[in-house]
Amino acid sequence: MLVHLSVKNFAIVKQLSVSFEQGMTAITGETGAGKSIAIDALSLCLGARADANAVRNGAEKAEIVAHFSLADNQAAVKWLDELELRTEDEADVCFIRRVISREGRSKAFINGSPVSLQQLKQLGQYFISIHGQNAHLQLLKEEHQRQLVDSFAKHDNLLLAVKQAYRDWQTIQSEHIRLQDEAQTRTDRQQLLAYQAAELDEFGLAEDEFAELEVEHKRVSNSQALLEEAQHSVFTLYENDDANALSMIQGALDKLEQLQESDANLAPVVSMLNEASIQVEEAAKELRRYCDKFDLDPELIQEVEARFAKTMELSRKHMVPPEELYRHHQTILSELNVLQADETKLEGLQQQVDDARTHYLAQAKQLTESRQEAAQKLSTSVEKQIKQMNMPHAQVSIDVTTREDIRPGINGVDEVVFKVSTNPGQSLEKLEKVVSGGELSRIGLAVQVIAQDSHVTPTMIFDEVDTGISGPTASIVGNLLRQLGTKSQVMCVTHLPQVAAQAHNQLFVTKVSTEEQTETRILPLTKQDRIDELARLLAGDKVTDTALANARELLKSVESN
């Protein structure tokens, strides 16, 4: 529950400090005094957007601190523990702080740790539910009516199942549509790639073959010159009887070996010539073997040249370097496999779409049945409640229907419509066709109270939800809020004395103005203060003895009950 609220430099509030009690608390005051300021401040603590207008004139920043008790609020405790935001020293309380600068920048803190506005909203739902002046108007929207039924039914798991089934169906269906739309393009591309792949398959260039082919092509292209030069070299080095390199070296070697006896300095030269003689002889023998093995097969030469030429032709045709032709071939095959896989996938995808749709409709059917059951119980409860609120002839029906023209969505295939009859003999019609503003307020309040019974929030705030209600009906509404205050902390901004009298506690909002500034203050009322305030609400600005007597009687009748 909300324990304390501290507000500084917010709107027309310079400084405000209010403590709150359990039960029902009525908040009253003069028109324009700022009765809704505390609610606006709490909304900021729950993650509402803020702007620079929230800062009081002349101040640099506004600051709001809300103090909540965590007693019997396991949902909030679990959330805080998951984010490690609960302190050991004050494990049973939670402080939310919001600071807004004059420039409109905002900071938020939970127990002193900075958090995002989204996190404030997540935590706030476990502390407070606020029902504003326009809450009843939301009841006229069919989307809101569906949400109320879902909330009352407590079938969150079913909603999640339907939502997931719908998303799965849409994902598969989108893929199916994409593949269908791309079918012609895919077919054209597949035909082109198949032709290219067949051509390259037939040629069958192996990996790294071009490098070897390029070397072989260069060799066969110069084969005649290579053989002739090799044979000439053998003749010059070894086989020329008149003069060859080997005999000339050996002749010089023989002479120098003789001279070496006269001069030892010739020894290195003799050694080098000896090695040269051996190397020349070995080179000549190697060249002879090279010539003996040299193949001038015309068919081989023609084959090499033809394959090299075809490689170059294909590289130009496919617009890739010849050394990349093999890799290009593999890329074509890979893409062709993907296209063929898409074609195969398309053939089986229709069945997957049908299966996903069937699964979705099965989940949606379960949701429909759950909604219909909840709608029956909720309509019975609302009808019973509003009959106690001076609408004795009211009938309420919540229709949950599935029509063929309702487009499937993440929330199922249902149309949820609240219908009501307020007078005998009147047929059930949609809310907006039959109810007055006061009747709508009563129906809306009844729905909120019943919803609160199904989803207990520690603190409920009603901001002038009794608009359009007066007289005996106001007393009934006040009594309803008082009963609700026995289960939750209830705060009600009201201008009706019949409602304010039902409260366990009462706060008075007043506006103090000087020539320079205006301030709003919130004051707790004693029993006598309450009598004076109720008399003001009964009689207006001029409080009479009769009004005071009526106020005492009104308060006494509530206390006696």
Coordinates of C-alpha atoms in Angstrom, one line a residue:
M1 CA 0.0 0.0 0.0
L2 CA 0.9 3.7 -0.4
V3 CA 2.4 4.9 2.9
H4 CA 3.6 8.4 2.1
L5 CA 4.0 10.9 -0.7
S6 CA 6.4 13.8 -0.9
V7 CA 6.2 16.4 -3.6
K8 CA 8.5 19.4 -4.3
N9 CA 8.1 22.1 -6.9
F10 CA 5.5 20.1 -8.9
A11 CA 2.8 22.2 -10.8
I12 CA 1.5 24.6 -8.2
V13 CA 2.9 22.6 -5.2
K14 CA 5.9 24.1 -3.5
Q15 CA 6.2 21.4 -1.0
L16 CA 3.8 18.7 0.0
S17 CA 4.1 15.8 2.4
V18 CA 1.1 13.4 2.9
S19 CA 0.7 10.2 4.8
F20 CA -1.9 7.7 3.8
E21 CA -3.9 5.2 5.8
Q22 CA -5.5 1.8 5.1
G23 CA -9.2 1.7 4.1
M24 CA -11.0 4.2 2.0
T25 CA -9.7 7.8 1.9
A26 CA -11.8 10.6 0.5
I27 CA -10.1 13.6 -1.1
T28 CA -12.2 16.7 -1.2
G29 CA -11.7 20.4 -1.7
E30 CA -12.7 23.5 -3.6
T31 CA -12.9 23.4 -7.4
G32 CA -9.5 24.3 -8.8
A33 CA -7.6 23.6 -5.6
G34 CA -5.7 20.8 -7.2
K35 CA -7.4 17.7 -5.9
S36 CA -5.9 15.6 -8.7
I37 CA -2.3 16.8 -8.2
A38 CA -1.4 14.0 -5.9
I39 CA -2.7 11.5 -8.5
D40 CA -0.7 13.2 -11.2
A41 CA 2.4 13.0 -9.1
L42 CA 1.8 9.3 -8.4
S43 CA 1.3 8.8 -12.1
L44 CA 4.8 10.1 -12.7
C45 CA 6.1 7.6 -10.1
L46 CA 4.4 4.9 -12.2
G47 CA 6.2 5.8 -15.3
A48 CA 4.0 8.5 -16.9
R49 CA 5.7 10.9 -19.4
A50 CA 6.8 14.2 -18.0
D51 CA 7.6 17.6 -19.5
A52 CA 9.0 20.9 -18.3
N53 CA 5.5 22.2 -17.5
A54 CA 5.5 19.8 -14.5
V55 CA 8.1 22.0 -12.8
R56 CA 6.8 24.8 -10.6
N57 CA 7.6 28.4 -11.9
G58 CA 10.9 29.6 -10.6
A59 CA 12.2 26.2 -9.6
E60 CA 15.0 24.2 -11.3
K61 CA 13.5 20.8 -10.9
A62 CA 10.5 18.9 -9.5
E63 CA 10.9 15.9 -7.2
I64 CA 8.4 13.3 -6.2
V65 CA 9.0 10.5 -3.7
A66 CA 6.5 7.7 -3.1
H67 CA 6.9 5.3 -0.2
F68 CA 5.2 1.9 -0.4
S69 CA 4.8 -0.9 2.0
L70 CA 5.7 -4.4 0.6
A71 CA 3.6 -6.3 3.2
D72 CA 1.4 -8.9 1.5
N73 CA 2.7 -7.8 -1.9
Q74 CA 4.6 -10.8 -3.1
A75 CA 4.3 -9.8 -6.8
A76 CA 6.2 -6.6 -6.2
V77 CA 8.7 -8.3 -3.9
K78 CA 9.4 -10.9 -6.6
W79 CA 9.9 -8.2 -9.3
L80 CA 12.3 -6.2 -7.1
D81 CA 14.3 -9.3 -6.2
E82 CA 14.7 -10.4 -9.8
L83 CA 16.2 -7.0 -10.6
E84 CA 18.1 -6.9 -7.2
L85 CA 16.4 -3.6 -6.3
R86 CA 15.3 -4.5 -2.7
T87 CA 17.6 -3.3 0.0
E88 CA 18.5 -5.5 3.0
D89 CA 18.1 -2.7 5.5
E90 CA 14.5 -1.9 4.4
A91 CA 13.3 -5.1 2.9
D92 CA 9.7 -4.4 3.6
V93 CA 9.4 -1.0 1.9
C94 CA 10.0 0.4 -1.5
F95 CA 10.8 4.0 -2.4
I96 CA 10.2 5.4 -5.9
R97 CA 11.8 8.7 -6.7
R98 CA 11.2 10.8 -9.9
V99 CA 13.1 14.0 -10.7
I100 CA 12.1 16.3 -13.6
S101 CA 14.3 19.1 -14.7
R102 CA 13.2 22.5 -16.1
E103 CA 14.4 21.4 -19.5
G104 CA 12.1 18.4 -19.4
R105 CA 14.7 15.7 -18.7
S106 CA 13.7 13.0 -16.3
K107 CA 15.4 10.6 -13.9
A108 CA 13.8 7.7 -12.0
F109 CA 15.1 5.7 -9.0
I110 CA 13.8 2.6 -7.2
N111 CA 15.3 2.3 -3.7
G112 CA 18.1 4.7 -4.8
S113 CA 19.0 2.8 -8.0
P114 CA 18.5 4.5 -11.3
V115 CA 15.9 2.7 -13.5
S116 CA 14.0 3.3 -16.8
L117 CA 10.5 4.5 -17.2
Q118 CA 9.5 1.1 -18.6
Q119 CA 10.7 -0.5 -15.3
L120 CA 8.7 2.0 -13.3
K121 CA 5.6 1.0 -15.3
Q122 CA 6.3 -2.7 -14.7
L123 CA 6.6 -2.2 -11.0
G124 CA 3.8 0.3 -10.7
Q125 CA 1.2 -2.2 -11.8
Y126 CA 1.9 -4.2 -8.6
F127 CA 1.3 -1.1 -6.4
I128 CA -1.5 1.1 -7.8
S129 CA -4.4 1.1 -10.3
I130 CA -5.7 4.5 -11.2
H131 CA -9.2 5.0 -12.5
G132 CA -9.6 8.5 -14.0
Q133 CA -12.5 10.6 -14.9
N134 CA -12.6 9.2 -18.4
A135 CA -12.3 5.6 -17.4
H136 CA -16.0 5.0 -17.9
L137 CA -15.8 6.4 -21.5
Q138 CA -13.2 3.6 -22.2
L139 CA -16.0 1.2 -21.4
L140 CA -17.8 2.2 -24.6
K141 CA -14.9 0.8 -26.7
E142 CA -15.2 -2.8 -27.7
E143 CA -11.4 -3.3 -27.4
H144 CA -11.6 -2.2 -23.8
Q145 CA -14.6 -4.5 -23.2
R146 CA -12.6 -7.5 -24.5
Q147 CA -9.7 -6.6 -22.2
L148 CA -12.1 -6.5 -19.2
V149 CA -13.4 -9.9 -20.0
D150 CA -9.9 -11.3 -20.5
S151 CA -8.7 -9.7 -17.2
F152 CA -11.7 -11.2 -15.4
A153 CA -11.1 -14.6 -16.9
K154 CA -7.5 -14.7 -15.8
H155 CA -6.6 -16.8 -18.9
D156 CA -3.2 -15.2 -19.6
N157 CA -1.7 -18.5 -20.7
L158 CA -4.5 -18.9 -23.3
L159 CA -3.9 -15.4 -24.5
L160 CA -0.2 -16.1 -24.9
A161 CA -0.9 -19.4 -26.6
V162 CA -3.2 -17.7 -29.1
K163 CA -0.7 -14.9 -29.7
Q164 CA 2.2 -17.3 -30.3
A165 CA 0.1 -19.5 -32.6
Y166 CA -1.0 -16.5 -34.6
R167 CA 2.6 -15.3 -35.0
D168 CA 3.8 -18.8 -36.0
W169 CA 1.0 -19.0 -38.6
Q170 CA 1.7 -15.6 -40.0
T171 CA 5.4 -16.3 -40.2
I172 CA 4.9 -19.5 -42.2
Q173 CA 2.2 -17.9 -44.4
S174 CA 4.5 -14.9 -45.1
E175 CA 7.3 -17.3 -46.2
H176 CA 4.8 -19.2 -48.4
I177 CA 3.6 -16.0 -50.0
R178 CA 7.2 -14.8 -50.6
L179 CA 8.1 -18.1 -52.3
Q180 CA 5.0 -18.0 -54.4
D181 CA 5.6 -14.4 -55.4
E182 CA 9.2 -15.2 -56.4
A183 CA 8.3 -18.4 -58.2
Q184 CA 8.6 -17.0 -61.8
T185 CA 11.8 -15.2 -60.9
R186 CA 13.2 -18.3 -59.3
T187 CA 12.2 -20.4 -62.3
D188 CA 14.0 -18.1 -64.7
R189 CA 17.1 -17.9 -62.6
Q190 CA 17.0 -21.7 -62.1
Q191 CA 16.9 -22.2 -65.9
L192 CA 19.9 -19.9 -66.4
L193 CA 21.9 -21.5 -63.7
A194 CA 21.1 -25.0 -64.8
Y195 CA 22.4 -24.2 -68.3
Q196 CA 25.6 -22.6 -67.0
A197 CA 26.1 -25.5 -64.6
A198 CA 25.6 -28.1 -67.3
E199 CA 28.2 -26.3 -69.5
L200 CA 30.7 -26.1 -66.7
D201 CA 30.0 -29.7 -65.6
E202 CA 30.7 -30.9 -69.1
F203 CA 34.0 -29.1 -69.2
G204 CA 34.8 -30.3 -65.7
L205 CA 37.6 -28.0 -64.7
A206 CA 39.1 -29.4 -61.5
E207 CA 40.2 -27.3 -58.5
D208 CA 43.7 -25.8 -59.1
E209 CA 43.8 -27.3 -62.6
F210 CA 44.1 -24.0 -64.4
A211 CA 47.5 -23.3 -62.7
E212 CA 48.8 -26.6 -63.9
L213 CA 47.2 -26.1 -67.3
E214 CA 48.8 -22.7 -67.7
V215 CA 52.3 -24.2 -67.1
E216 CA 51.7 -27.1 -69.5
H217 CA 50.3 -24.8 -72.2
K218 CA 53.4 -22.6 -72.0
R219 CA 55.6 -25.7 -72.3
V220 CA 53.9 -27.3 -75.3
S221 CA 53.6 -23.9 -77.0
N222 CA 57.5 -23.7 -77.0
S223 CA 58.2 -27.4 -77.3
Q224 CA 60.1 -27.3 -80.6
A225 CA 62.4 -24.4 -79.4
L226 CA 62.9 -26.2 -76.1
L227 CA 64.0 -29.4 -77.7
E228 CA 66.3 -27.8 -80.3
E229 CA 68.0 -25.6 -77.6
A230 CA 68.4 -28.6 -75.3
Q231 CA 70.0 -30.7 -78.1
H232 CA 72.3 -27.8 -79.2
S233 CA 73.4 -27.4 -75.6
V234 CA 74.3 -31.1 -75.3
F235 CA 76.3 -30.8 -78.5
T236 CA 78.1 -27.7 -77.2
L237 CA 78.8 -29.1 -73.8
Y238 CA 79.8 -32.7 -74.6
E239 CA 79.3 -34.1 -78.1
N240 CA 81.2 -31.6 -80.4
D241 CA 84.3 -33.6 -81.4
D242 CA 86.1 -30.5 -82.5
A243 CA 85.5 -28.4 -79.5
N244 CA 83.2 -28.8 -76.5
A245 CA 83.0 -27.2 -73.1
L246 CA 83.9 -30.3 -71.2
S247 CA 87.1 -31.1 -73.2
M248 CA 88.2 -27.5 -73.0
I249 CA 87.8 -27.5 -69.2
Q250 CA 89.6 -30.8 -68.9
G251 CA 92.5 -29.6 -71.1
A252 CA 93.0 -26.5 -69.0
L253 CA 92.7 -28.7 -65.9
D254 CA 95.5 -31.0 -67.0
K255 CA 97.9 -28.1 -67.7
L256 CA 97.2 -26.4 -64.4
E257 CA 97.6 -29.6 -62.4
Q258 CA 101.2 -29.8 -63.8
L259 CA 101.9 -26.1 -63.0
Q260 CA 100.5 -26.6 -59.5
E261 CA 103.6 -28.5 -58.6
S262 CA 105.6 -25.3 -59.3
D263 CA 103.1 -22.9 -57.6
A264 CA 100.8 -24.1 -54.8
N265 CA 98.7 -21.0 -55.2
L266 CA 97.0 -22.6 -58.3
A267 CA 95.5 -25.3 -56.1
P268 CA 92.1 -23.5 -55.5
V269 CA 91.7 -22.9 -59.2
V270 CA 92.5 -26.6 -60.0
S271 CA 89.8 -27.5 -57.4
M272 CA 87.2 -25.3 -59.0
L273 CA 87.9 -26.5 -62.5
N274 CA 87.7 -30.1 -61.3
E275 CA 84.2 -29.4 -59.8
A276 CA 83.2 -27.5 -63.0
S277 CA 84.3 -30.5 -65.1
I278 CA 82.1 -32.8 -63.0
Q279 CA 79.1 -30.3 -63.1
V280 CA 79.3 -29.8 -66.9
E281 CA 79.4 -33.6 -67.5
E282 CA 76.4 -34.1 -65.2
A283 CA 74.5 -31.2 -66.9
A284 CA 75.2 -32.7 -70.3
K285 CA 73.9 -36.1 -69.2
E286 CA 70.7 -34.5 -67.7
L287 CA 70.1 -32.6 -70.9
R288 CA 70.5 -35.8 -72.9
R289 CA 67.9 -37.5 -70.7
Y290 CA 65.6 -34.4 -71.1
C291 CA 65.8 -34.7 -74.9
D292 CA 65.3 -38.4 -74.8
K293 CA 62.1 -38.1 -72.8
F294 CA 60.7 -35.0 -74.6
D295 CA 57.3 -35.8 -76.1
L296 CA 56.4 -33.9 -79.3
D297 CA 53.1 -35.8 -79.6
P298 CA 50.9 -33.5 -81.8
E299 CA 47.7 -34.9 -80.2
L300 CA 48.9 -34.0 -76.7
I301 CA 49.9 -30.5 -77.8
Q302 CA 46.5 -30.1 -79.5
E303 CA 44.6 -31.3 -76.5
V304 CA 46.5 -29.0 -74.1
E305 CA 46.0 -26.0 -76.4
A306 CA 42.3 -26.8 -76.9
R307 CA 41.6 -27.1 -73.1
F308 CA 43.5 -23.9 -72.4
A309 CA 41.6 -22.1 -75.1
K310 CA 38.2 -23.4 -73.7
T311 CA 39.1 -22.3 -70.2
M312 CA 39.8 -18.8 -71.5
E313 CA 36.6 -18.8 -73.5
L314 CA 34.5 -19.8 -70.5
S315 CA 36.2 -17.3 -68.2
R316 CA 35.3 -14.5 -70.7
K317 CA 31.7 -15.8 -71.0
H318 CA 31.2 -15.9 -67.3
M319 CA 33.1 -12.7 -66.7
V320 CA 35.5 -14.1 -64.1
P321 CA 39.3 -14.5 -64.2
P322 CA 40.3 -18.0 -65.4
E323 CA 41.8 -18.9 -62.1
E324 CA 38.4 -18.2 -60.5
L325 CA 36.4 -20.3 -62.9
Y326 CA 36.3 -23.4 -60.7
R327 CA 35.1 -21.4 -57.7
H328 CA 32.5 -19.7 -59.9
H329 CA 31.3 -23.1 -60.9
Q330 CA 30.8 -24.2 -57.3
T331 CA 29.0 -20.9 -56.5
I332 CA 26.5 -21.6 -59.4
L333 CA 25.9 -25.2 -58.1
S334 CA 25.4 -23.8 -54.5
E335 CA 22.8 -21.2 -55.7
L336 CA 21.1 -23.8 -57.8
N337 CA 20.8 -26.1 -54.8
V338 CA 19.2 -23.2 -52.8
L339 CA 16.7 -22.5 -55.5
Q340 CA 15.8 -26.2 -55.8
A341 CA 15.4 -26.4 -52.0
D342 CA 13.1 -23.4 -52.1
E343 CA 11.0 -25.1 -54.8
T344 CA 10.9 -28.3 -52.7
K345 CA 10.1 -26.2 -49.6
L346 CA 7.2 -24.4 -51.4
E347 CA 5.6 -27.8 -52.2
G348 CA 5.5 -28.7 -48.5
L349 CA 4.9 -25.3 -47.1
Q350 CA 1.2 -25.2 -48.0
Q351 CA 0.6 -28.1 -45.6
Q352 CA 2.6 -26.3 -42.9
V353 CA 0.4 -23.2 -43.4
D354 CA -2.7 -25.3 -43.1
D355 CA -1.4 -27.0 -40.0
A356 CA -0.4 -23.7 -38.4
R357 CA -3.9 -22.2 -39.2
T358 CA -5.6 -25.2 -37.7
H359 CA -3.5 -25.0 -34.6
Y360 CA -4.3 -21.3 -34.3
L361 CA -8.0 -21.8 -34.7
A362 CA -7.9 -24.6 -32.1
Q363 CA -6.2 -22.3 -29.6
A364 CA -8.6 -19.5 -30.5
K365 CA -11.6 -21.8 -29.9
Q366 CA -10.4 -22.5 -26.4
L367 CA -10.0 -18.8 -25.8
T368 CA -13.5 -18.2 -27.1
E369 CA -14.9 -20.8 -24.8
S370 CA -13.0 -19.3 -21.8
R371 CA -14.3 -15.8 -22.7
Q372 CA -17.9 -17.0 -23.0
E373 CA -17.7 -18.6 -19.6
A374 CA -16.1 -15.5 -18.1
A375 CA -18.5 -13.1 -19.9
Q376 CA -21.5 -15.0 -18.4
K377 CA -20.1 -14.7 -14.8
L378 CA -19.0 -11.1 -15.3
S379 CA -22.3 -10.0 -16.7
T380 CA -24.2 -11.6 -13.8
S381 CA -21.9 -9.9 -11.3
V382 CA -22.2 -6.5 -13.0
E383 CA -26.0 -6.8 -13.2
K384 CA -26.2 -7.7 -9.5
Q385 CA -24.0 -4.9 -8.6
I386 CA -25.7 -2.1 -10.5
K387 CA -29.1 -3.2 -9.3
Q388 CA -27.9 -2.2 -5.9
M389 CA -26.9 1.2 -7.4
N390 CA -30.5 2.4 -8.0
M391 CA -30.8 0.6 -11.3
P392 CA -33.3 -2.1 -10.2
H393 CA -34.5 -3.1 -13.7
A394 CA -31.1 -3.3 -15.3
Q395 CA -30.1 -6.3 -17.4
V396 CA -26.6 -6.9 -18.5
S397 CA -25.3 -9.3 -21.2
I398 CA -21.8 -9.6 -22.5
D399 CA -21.9 -11.3 -25.9
V400 CA -18.8 -13.2 -27.2
T401 CA -19.3 -14.1 -30.8
T402 CA -17.2 -15.5 -33.6
R403 CA -18.2 -14.4 -37.0
E404 CA -16.7 -15.3 -40.4
D405 CA -16.1 -11.6 -41.2
I406 CA -13.9 -11.1 -38.1
R407 CA -10.3 -11.1 -39.2
P408 CA -8.1 -13.5 -37.1
G409 CA -5.5 -11.7 -35.0
I410 CA -3.3 -12.0 -32.0
N411 CA -6.3 -11.7 -29.7
G412 CA -8.3 -14.4 -31.3
V413 CA -11.4 -14.3 -33.5
D414 CA -14.0 -12.9 -31.1
E415 CA -16.2 -9.9 -30.9
V416 CA -16.9 -8.9 -27.3
V417 CA -19.8 -6.5 -26.8
F418 CA -21.3 -5.2 -23.6
K419 CA -25.1 -4.9 -23.8
V420 CA -27.5 -3.5 -21.3
S421 CA -31.2 -2.7 -20.7
T422 CA -32.0 -0.2 -18.1
N423 CA -35.8 -0.1 -18.2
P424 CA -38.5 -2.8 -18.2
G425 CA -39.5 -4.0 -21.6
Q426 CA -36.4 -2.5 -23.2
S427 CA -34.3 -4.8 -25.4
L428 CA -30.6 -5.3 -24.7
E429 CA -28.5 -2.8 -26.7
K430 CA -24.9 -1.7 -26.9
L431 CA -23.9 0.6 -24.0
E432 CA -23.6 3.7 -26.1
K433 CA -27.1 3.4 -27.3
V434 CA -29.0 3.2 -24.0
V435 CA -27.1 4.5 -21.0
S436 CA -26.9 8.0 -19.7
G437 CA -23.7 9.5 -18.2
G438 CA -24.7 8.6 -14.7
E439 CA -25.7 5.1 -15.6
L440 CA -22.4 4.6 -17.4
S441 CA -20.5 5.8 -14.3
R442 CA -22.3 3.2 -12.2
I443 CA -21.8 0.4 -14.7
G444 CA -18.1 1.4 -15.0
L445 CA -17.6 1.6 -11.3
A446 CA -19.3 -1.8 -10.8
V447 CA -16.9 -3.3 -13.5
Q448 CA -13.9 -1.8 -11.8
V449 CA -14.9 -3.1 -8.4
I450 CA -15.5 -6.6 -9.7
A451 CA -12.3 -6.6 -11.7
Q452 CA -10.5 -5.5 -8.5
D453 CA -11.9 -8.5 -6.8
S454 CA -10.3 -10.8 -9.4
H455 CA -7.0 -8.9 -9.6
V456 CA -6.2 -7.4 -6.2
T457 CA -4.0 -4.3 -6.4
P458 CA -2.9 -2.9 -3.0
T459 CA -4.0 0.6 -3.8
M460 CA -6.9 1.8 -6.0
I461 CA -7.4 5.4 -6.9
F462 CA -10.7 6.8 -8.2
D463 CA -10.5 10.3 -9.7
E464 CA -14.1 11.7 -9.7
V465 CA -15.5 8.5 -11.1
D466 CA -18.8 9.4 -9.4
T467 CA -19.5 12.2 -11.9
G468 CA -23.1 12.2 -13.0
I469 CA -24.3 10.5 -9.8
S470 CA -26.3 12.1 -7.0
G471 CA -28.7 11.5 -4.2
P472 CA -29.4 7.9 -3.0
T473 CA -27.2 6.5 -5.8
A474 CA -24.2 8.5 -4.4
S475 CA -24.7 6.8 -1.0
I476 CA -24.8 3.4 -2.7
V477 CA -21.6 4.2 -4.6
G478 CA -19.9 5.5 -1.5
N479 CA -20.9 2.3 0.4
L480 CA -19.5 0.2 -2.5
L481 CA -16.1 2.0 -2.3
R482 CA -16.1 1.7 1.5
Q483 CA -16.6 -2.1 1.2
L484 CA -13.8 -2.1 -1.4
G485 CA -11.7 -0.3 1.2
T486 CA -11.9 -3.3 3.5
K487 CA -9.9 -5.3 1.0
S488 CA -7.6 -2.7 -0.5
Q489 CA -6.4 0.8 0.1
V490 CA -8.9 3.0 -1.7
M491 CA -8.6 6.8 -2.5
C492 CA -11.4 8.7 -4.1
V493 CA -11.3 12.2 -5.3
T494 CA -15.0 13.3 -5.0
H495 CA -17.3 16.3 -4.8
L496 CA -20.2 14.3 -3.3
P497 CA -20.8 14.4 0.4
Q498 CA -22.6 11.0 0.3
V499 CA -19.4 9.4 -1.0
A500 CA -17.0 11.4 1.2
A501 CA -19.0 10.4 4.3
Q502 CA -18.4 6.7 3.6
A503 CA -14.6 7.1 3.8
H504 CA -12.6 5.9 6.7
N505 CA -10.3 8.8 6.3
Q506 CA -10.6 12.2 4.6
L507 CA -8.1 14.7 3.2
F508 CA -8.8 18.3 2.3
V509 CA -7.1 20.0 -0.6
T510 CA -6.8 23.8 -0.3
K511 CA -5.2 26.5 -2.4
V512 CA -3.4 29.3 -0.8
S513 CA -2.7 32.4 -3.0
T514 CA -0.6 35.5 -2.4
E515 CA 0.3 38.3 -4.8
E516 CA 3.4 36.5 -5.8
Q517 CA 2.5 32.8 -5.8
T518 CA -0.1 30.1 -5.3
E519 CA 0.4 26.9 -3.3
T520 CA -1.7 23.7 -2.9
R521 CA -1.8 22.0 0.4
I522 CA -3.4 18.7 1.5
L523 CA -4.6 18.4 5.1
P524 CA -5.9 15.4 7.1
L525 CA -9.3 16.1 8.6
T526 CA -10.3 15.4 12.2
K527 CA -13.9 14.3 12.9
Q528 CA -15.1 17.9 13.4
D529 CA -13.2 19.0 10.3
R530 CA -15.0 16.3 8.3
I531 CA -18.4 17.6 9.6
D532 CA -17.5 21.1 8.4
E533 CA -16.3 19.8 5.0
L534 CA -19.3 17.6 4.5
A535 CA -21.5 20.6 5.4
R536 CA -19.7 22.7 2.8
L537 CA -20.2 20.0 0.2
L538 CA -23.9 19.8 1.1
A539 CA -24.6 23.6 1.2
G540 CA -22.0 25.1 -0.9
D541 CA -19.8 28.1 0.2
K542 CA -22.4 29.3 2.8
V543 CA -22.5 26.7 5.5
T544 CA -25.7 26.8 7.6
D545 CA -26.6 25.1 10.9
T546 CA -28.9 22.8 8.9
A547 CA -26.1 21.8 6.7
L548 CA -23.9 21.0 9.7
A549 CA -26.7 19.0 11.3
N550 CA -27.2 17.0 8.1
A551 CA -23.4 16.5 7.9
R552 CA -23.4 15.1 11.4
E553 CA -26.3 12.8 10.7
L554 CA -24.7 11.6 7.4
L555 CA -21.4 10.8 9.2
K556 CA -23.3 9.2 12.1
S557 CA -25.4 7.0 9.8
V558 CA -22.2 5.7 8.1
E559 CA -20.5 5.0 11.4
S560 CA -23.5 3.2 12.8
N561 CA -23.5 0.8 9.8

